[in-house]
Each structure stands twice: as C-alpha cells, then as structure tokens.
Amino acid sequence: MASHYFARQSFVVYGVDISDVAICWARERFREAGLVGHFNQGNVCDLSLYNDAQFDVIVDGSCFHCLVGTQRTHCLKAVRRVLACDGALIISSMCGSPKQISESLRYDPGQHLLLKDGIPWRTLKPLDDLTAEITAADFNIRYFSVNQNSWWDHATLVCHKASS
C-alpha cells in the first residue's frame, strides 16, 4: 500500500474513497501499523474537502480505470486543482483491450468500456488514448511503464502539471 510507504517516510498521508468500507479498512490498517493517516469518504471527482495546491504527490491507487465517461475529466480537473505546482500525479490504470475471452465479451471497444451486467464498470483505453486524455487535462507525462498480464495491461504514469 503506497500510503503505508509514505507514512513510514514521515509524509502526511490523506486518502479518499467513495466506499465507507474501504475508508474503515484503511483507518484500521494504519491504526494496526501505528501510522497516522487522514482518510475521508468522498468522491475523487469532487475534492472540495482539500485546498488548492495542497498536495505534493497524488497517487491513484488503481481508481482511475474505475471512472467512466465525464467522471474521468472531472477527476483530472479536481486532482489538478489540489496538486502543487511542482507536484506529481502517479496514475495506475488498466489499459488496452481485455485478453480473456470472458472479459472480451463484456467489452465495448468503441467506448473502451468493460461492462458489468450491461452497465459501464471500468474504462480500458488503449495506452495512446489514455495518454492523450491525461495530456488534454493539462498534464505532462514524465514517465510511464506498462505491465502486461494475462487479463489486461496495466499502465503506471508519472505526470506533472503542464502549466500553472
């Protein structure tokens, strides 16, 4: 868990999740480890709990691919607002088409959406489309890597604000 690593390095750690269960779990794990963290139930598309330029580093813990449609634009805009001018955004996202037949049958390649019971559930854009989306939100991508696995590829991207 990235938040554990940063807390152990004496960074002040904040976390946001839409799930109360996830927030309780994070608080419990931090308490058990003797770490201090600030975890709030909330929506990553609306980070109004936080000040402009409050964070030096924002780590997406595999949340971005869980957003669909305009949620993604709203999230990047909210993150850009709370990220310090020289801060880094680290995105961890599934990308590309599913590789398993069972998942391919639930994938809409035109919209790059993985469906669950016919409802958009995950966004799996090709890497080029993912990077274009991020740069369109006024971020520069300084580094990226793609891990390939048997289900789908997973991209890690380190981004900085393109301008202030």
XYZ file of C-alpha atoms in Angstrom:
164
model
C 0.000 0.000 0.000
C 1.600 3.263 -1.154
C 0.069 5.188 1.732
C 1.907 2.947 4.230
C 5.211 3.603 2.488
C 4.731 7.379 2.515
C 3.537 7.419 6.142
C 6.600 5.410 7.193
C 8.754 8.052 5.485
C 7.094 10.725 7.700
C 4.894 12.184 4.958
C 1.422 13.394 5.885
C -0.960 10.966 4.197
C -4.521 11.570 3.025
C -6.840 9.123 1.323
C -10.203 9.382 -0.396
C -12.535 6.573 -1.369
C -16.199 6.508 -2.255
C -16.609 3.384 -0.113
C -17.094 3.727 3.638
C -15.878 0.132 3.955
C -12.590 0.990 2.213
C -12.091 4.030 4.450
C -12.718 1.971 7.599
C -10.304 -0.682 6.313
C -7.589 1.936 5.636
C -8.029 3.506 9.067
C -7.839 0.087 10.712
C -4.702 -0.910 8.798
C -2.999 2.364 9.728
C -4.015 2.019 13.371
C -2.687 -1.571 13.488
C 0.606 -0.419 11.934
C 0.912 2.527 14.335
C 0.740 5.014 11.463
C -1.099 8.307 11.134
C -3.283 8.961 8.103
C -6.307 11.062 7.252
C -8.925 9.067 5.358
C -12.205 10.514 4.146
C -15.176 9.011 2.397
C -15.652 11.098 -0.717
C -15.644 11.302 -4.471
C -12.381 11.773 -6.377
C -14.342 13.846 -8.894
C -15.041 16.439 -6.194
C -12.109 17.094 -3.888
C -13.673 20.182 -2.297
C -12.512 18.990 1.149
C -8.986 19.976 0.122
C -7.244 23.269 -0.598
C -5.786 24.388 -3.898
C -2.220 23.097 -4.398
C -2.385 21.185 -1.082
C -0.580 18.018 -2.197
C 2.964 17.442 -3.445
C 2.189 13.907 -4.610
C -1.117 12.285 -5.503
C -1.173 8.527 -6.017
C -4.055 6.942 -7.870
C -4.414 3.548 -6.231
C -5.969 1.949 -9.326
C -9.030 4.164 -9.145
C -8.829 5.992 -12.480
C -9.903 2.990 -14.565
C -12.973 2.669 -12.307
C -14.236 6.021 -13.573
C -16.361 6.203 -16.711
C -17.434 8.984 -19.042
C -17.217 12.535 -17.722
C -16.151 11.286 -14.279
C -12.637 10.985 -15.684
C -12.490 14.614 -16.823
C -13.929 15.797 -13.503
C -11.385 13.714 -11.582
C -8.401 15.052 -13.526
C -9.667 18.623 -13.080
C -10.137 18.117 -9.318
C -6.718 16.487 -8.952
C -5.051 19.250 -10.957
C -6.561 21.841 -8.597
C -5.289 20.203 -5.394
C -1.865 19.237 -6.796
C 1.015 21.612 -6.003
C 2.513 23.477 -8.978
C 5.596 21.254 -8.959
C 3.726 18.191 -7.672
C 3.483 14.736 -9.192
C 0.412 12.705 -10.063
C 1.008 8.961 -10.284
C -1.733 7.149 -12.175
C -2.108 3.378 -12.041
C -4.641 2.242 -14.616
C -5.762 -0.776 -16.558
C -5.336 -0.151 -20.277
C -5.967 -1.806 -23.606
C -8.478 -4.455 -24.553
C -9.160 -7.380 -22.225
C -7.181 -10.502 -23.086
C -9.536 -13.107 -21.630
C -12.488 -14.227 -23.743
C -14.885 -13.889 -20.792
C -13.906 -10.241 -20.354
C -13.758 -9.527 -24.097
C -17.423 -10.497 -24.356
C -18.252 -7.726 -21.861
C -16.020 -5.115 -23.523
C -17.303 -2.274 -25.709
C -14.276 -1.468 -27.899
C -15.903 1.646 -29.364
C -16.173 3.301 -25.957
C -13.334 1.349 -24.292
C -15.690 0.227 -21.533
C -15.827 -3.029 -19.641
C -19.453 -3.711 -18.750
C -20.882 -5.473 -15.719
C -24.496 -6.576 -16.101
C -24.689 -4.264 -19.128
C -23.581 -1.197 -17.140
C -20.245 0.606 -17.712
C -17.922 -0.655 -14.973
C -14.301 0.041 -15.994
C -12.583 2.147 -18.630
C -9.833 0.317 -20.508
C -8.455 2.769 -23.040
C -5.535 1.924 -25.293
C -2.335 3.475 -23.936
C -2.268 6.163 -26.647
C -5.830 7.220 -25.805
C -5.071 7.176 -22.077
C -2.016 9.404 -22.501
C -3.968 11.745 -24.815
C -6.707 12.045 -22.182
C -4.179 12.927 -19.493
C -2.325 15.478 -21.622
C -5.654 17.034 -22.683
C -6.252 17.683 -18.963
C -3.078 19.831 -18.961
C -0.624 17.295 -17.562
C 2.750 16.297 -18.947
C 3.650 12.631 -18.698
C 7.240 12.378 -17.472
C 7.453 8.598 -17.209
C 5.318 5.592 -17.962
C 5.570 1.842 -17.916
C 3.166 -0.896 -18.904
C 2.974 -4.243 -17.151
C 1.430 -6.945 -19.267
C -0.551 -9.777 -17.756
C -2.960 -12.421 -18.954
C -6.099 -10.349 -18.217
C -5.195 -6.826 -19.424
C -2.288 -4.460 -19.414
C -1.695 -2.056 -16.545
C -0.065 1.348 -17.040
C 1.759 3.436 -14.454
C 2.194 7.076 -15.448
C 4.015 9.854 -13.595
C 2.544 13.224 -14.505
C 3.177 16.884 -13.714
C 1.111 19.971 -14.410
C 1.810 21.283 -17.898
C 1.268 24.894 -16.812
C 0.061 26.815 -13.790
